[in-house]
XYZ file of C-alpha atoms in Angstrom:
229
model
C 13.459 -28.816 -48.344
C 10.101 -29.277 -46.627
C 11.916 -29.986 -43.357
C 13.835 -26.680 -43.602
C 10.673 -24.692 -44.260
C 8.959 -26.401 -41.327
C 11.858 -25.569 -38.976
C 11.825 -21.916 -40.056
C 8.089 -21.748 -39.405
C 8.505 -23.245 -35.936
C 11.272 -20.735 -35.107
C 9.039 -17.846 -36.136
C 6.206 -19.143 -33.919
C 8.545 -19.553 -30.914
C 9.948 -16.031 -31.383
C 6.440 -14.571 -31.429
C 5.525 -16.500 -28.269
C 8.604 -15.234 -26.398
C 7.778 -11.671 -27.454
C 4.275 -11.986 -25.987
C 5.573 -13.444 -22.723
C 8.028 -10.586 -22.113
C 6.380 -7.201 -22.861
C 8.423 -3.960 -22.671
C 9.241 -2.924 -19.085
C 6.975 -0.173 -17.727
C 8.422 2.966 -16.148
C 7.901 3.568 -12.434
C 5.182 6.157 -13.052
C 3.291 3.828 -15.402
C 3.609 0.888 -13.033
C 2.751 2.794 -9.826
C 1.460 6.397 -9.956
C 3.000 8.486 -7.169
C 1.623 11.085 -4.766
C 4.460 13.634 -4.558
C 4.487 15.842 -1.442
C 3.980 19.527 -2.293
C 7.272 21.357 -2.813
C 9.445 18.237 -2.726
C 11.492 16.806 -5.571
C 10.195 13.256 -5.577
C 9.297 12.293 -2.010
C 5.862 10.860 -1.423
C 3.737 7.736 -1.371
C 2.230 5.304 -3.881
C -0.920 6.964 -5.161
C -2.905 3.772 -4.571
C -2.224 4.141 -0.828
C -3.287 7.817 -0.576
C -6.731 9.399 -0.546
C -7.146 13.175 -0.806
C -9.565 14.533 1.814
C -9.509 18.256 1.023
C -7.294 20.973 -0.417
C -7.044 24.758 -0.583
C -5.457 26.610 -3.485
C -4.619 30.233 -2.674
C -3.076 32.937 -4.808
C 0.440 32.173 -3.516
C 0.095 28.898 -1.637
C -1.402 25.424 -1.771
C -2.222 23.048 1.069
C -3.661 19.526 1.105
C -5.074 17.119 3.678
C -4.825 13.430 2.802
C -4.822 10.033 4.443
C -2.378 7.193 3.936
C -3.139 3.510 4.443
C -1.374 2.615 7.673
C -2.102 -0.742 9.351
C -0.728 0.401 12.734
C -3.644 2.812 13.122
C -6.939 1.360 14.323
C -8.655 3.403 11.634
C -6.336 1.899 9.025
C -5.088 5.352 8.008
C -2.503 7.963 8.996
C -3.600 11.461 8.011
C -1.123 14.125 6.894
C -1.066 17.717 5.642
C 1.153 19.375 3.034
C 1.825 23.098 2.609
C 3.799 24.948 -0.046
C 3.989 28.690 -0.616
C 3.908 32.064 1.124
C 2.909 32.135 4.798
C 0.449 35.000 5.097
C -2.810 35.340 7.033
C -4.926 33.534 4.430
C -2.389 30.706 4.163
C -2.217 30.301 7.943
C -6.014 30.170 8.157
C -6.185 27.497 5.454
C -3.340 25.460 6.953
C -4.820 25.704 10.443
C -8.211 24.546 9.214
C -6.758 21.411 7.631
C -4.508 20.579 10.589
C -7.446 20.895 12.985
C -9.394 18.381 10.890
C -6.703 15.694 11.203
C -8.128 12.546 12.790
C -5.500 11.100 15.143
C -3.859 7.752 14.497
C -4.372 5.569 17.570
C -2.741 2.148 17.883
C -4.516 -0.824 19.473
C -2.494 -0.287 22.662
C -3.840 3.270 22.914
C -0.633 5.088 21.918
C -0.701 7.717 19.202
C 1.312 8.217 16.032
C 1.866 11.930 15.391
C 0.669 13.069 11.980
C 3.242 14.674 9.658
C 2.755 18.220 8.387
C 5.091 18.832 5.445
C 6.229 22.446 5.051
C 7.803 24.125 2.027
C 7.954 27.920 2.407
C 10.692 30.506 1.859
C 8.722 33.708 2.438
C 6.207 34.909 4.957
C 5.346 37.202 7.835
C 7.647 36.552 10.803
C 4.984 37.443 13.382
C 2.718 34.822 11.818
C 5.572 32.325 11.981
C 5.711 32.852 15.735
C 1.953 32.382 16.063
C 2.080 29.187 14.010
C 5.032 27.879 16.037
C 3.193 28.415 19.314
C 0.131 26.699 17.907
C 2.138 23.759 16.467
C 3.567 23.231 19.954
C 0.084 22.353 21.210
C -0.820 20.031 18.330
C -0.156 16.309 17.976
C 1.737 16.784 14.715
C 5.310 16.479 13.482
C 6.603 19.352 11.354
C 8.591 17.744 8.522
C 10.852 19.337 5.910
C 11.540 16.589 3.412
C 13.396 15.844 0.187
C 13.826 19.039 -1.874
C 11.770 21.243 0.464
C 12.968 24.548 1.954
C 11.693 26.045 5.201
C 12.945 29.621 5.587
C 11.816 32.917 7.107
C 8.453 32.540 8.891
C 8.512 28.792 8.275
C 11.859 28.442 10.090
C 10.497 30.458 13.022
C 7.497 28.124 13.202
C 9.830 25.132 12.945
C 11.609 26.195 16.143
C 8.313 26.188 18.055
C 6.975 22.776 17.013
C 7.211 20.103 19.724
C 7.936 17.419 17.131
C 10.016 18.305 14.092
C 12.312 16.667 11.589
C 14.415 17.556 8.546
C 15.091 14.600 6.278
C 17.087 13.832 3.135
C 17.977 17.047 1.249
C 15.347 19.201 2.973
C 16.636 22.354 4.670
C 15.329 24.640 7.414
C 17.226 27.939 7.555
C 16.592 31.056 9.648
C 18.054 34.155 8.009
C 19.336 37.237 9.844
C 19.953 39.473 6.871
C 17.054 41.829 7.380
C 15.656 41.294 3.895
C 11.941 41.990 3.961
C 9.921 38.812 3.858
C 12.901 36.535 4.486
C 14.648 37.072 7.798
C 15.130 38.888 11.069
C 17.226 42.026 11.388
C 19.569 41.778 14.382
C 19.865 45.574 14.489
C 16.113 46.006 14.981
C 14.772 45.520 18.487
C 11.277 45.274 16.997
C 12.476 42.055 15.329
C 14.669 40.553 18.027
C 12.725 41.204 21.230
C 9.535 39.474 20.026
C 11.715 36.639 18.739
C 13.382 36.268 22.141
C 10.008 36.284 23.921
C 8.742 33.680 21.475
C 11.664 31.313 22.106
C 11.181 31.617 25.873
C 7.438 30.986 25.472
C 7.890 27.775 23.456
C 11.072 26.434 25.114
C 11.036 27.823 28.651
C 13.278 30.469 30.241
C 16.663 28.747 30.190
C 16.312 26.795 26.933
C 14.714 29.802 25.228
C 17.529 32.136 26.330
C 20.133 29.618 25.166
C 18.472 29.354 21.764
C 18.322 33.135 21.498
C 22.040 33.430 22.342
C 22.792 30.794 19.740
C 20.728 32.675 17.178
C 22.728 35.850 17.811
C 25.912 34.077 16.700
C 24.462 33.900 13.193
C 23.691 37.602 12.888
C 26.721 38.255 10.700
C 26.425 35.031 8.730
C 25.163 35.424 5.204
C 24.188 31.760 5.219
C 21.909 32.130 8.253
C 21.193 29.577 10.941
C 20.824 26.152 9.381
C 18.384 24.326 11.659
C 18.795 21.108 9.715
C-alpha cells in the first residue's frame, strides 16, 4: 500500500516537472514583435532590428524614416522610408524631407546599397506625381511596392520615373486612364496627356519615352488600367 502511494507521488512530481520544462508555445507577435511597413498586409522586419528616426503624420497620409540593422553597410544600418496615403503638396514635402535625410549605405568596397522607399497610395495630384518621379530619378533610392500595397494614380506616375523600382509579392502598381478625378489620366484631354508624354521623355529619353507613351495609349480603353507590376 505504501509502495503504491509512493509511486503515485513520484508520478505527480514528474508530471509537474515536465509541465515546467515545456511552457505553452508563444505566438509570433509575442516571441518577436514586428515592424510592419505602412500600407502593407504583413511585410516588414523584426522590431528588434529597426529603429525609428522620424515620422510625419498628416491629415491624409503618414510617412516614416527608419534604419534597419544591416551588416553589409559600414554604418551597420540600411535606412528606409515608408509612405502611405494621399499624395498632395504637404505629403510630397514631408516625404521629400525624409528621403533627403537618408544616410547612404556604403559597403567596405565603396559600393552603395540603394535605400528602399515603400509607397502605398491610390489617390493624388498627377502633376505632383510627375514632379516626384523626376526627383526620384536623381535619388539613390529604390521605389518599392510590397506585399498588400497599392500604387495608383500619382504614385504610379512617380513609379515610372524612378531609376530603381520594384513590385514584390502581392503589391500592385497600376496607372488608370479612366479620367476619374484624383485617380487617373483622361486620354481625351490633351492637358492630361501632353504633360504625361513630356514627362516620360524627360525621365526615359526621347525614344524610350515615346515608346512608353505609345504603350500607355493602348490602355486608354481598358477599365483595368496599365498594370506596371
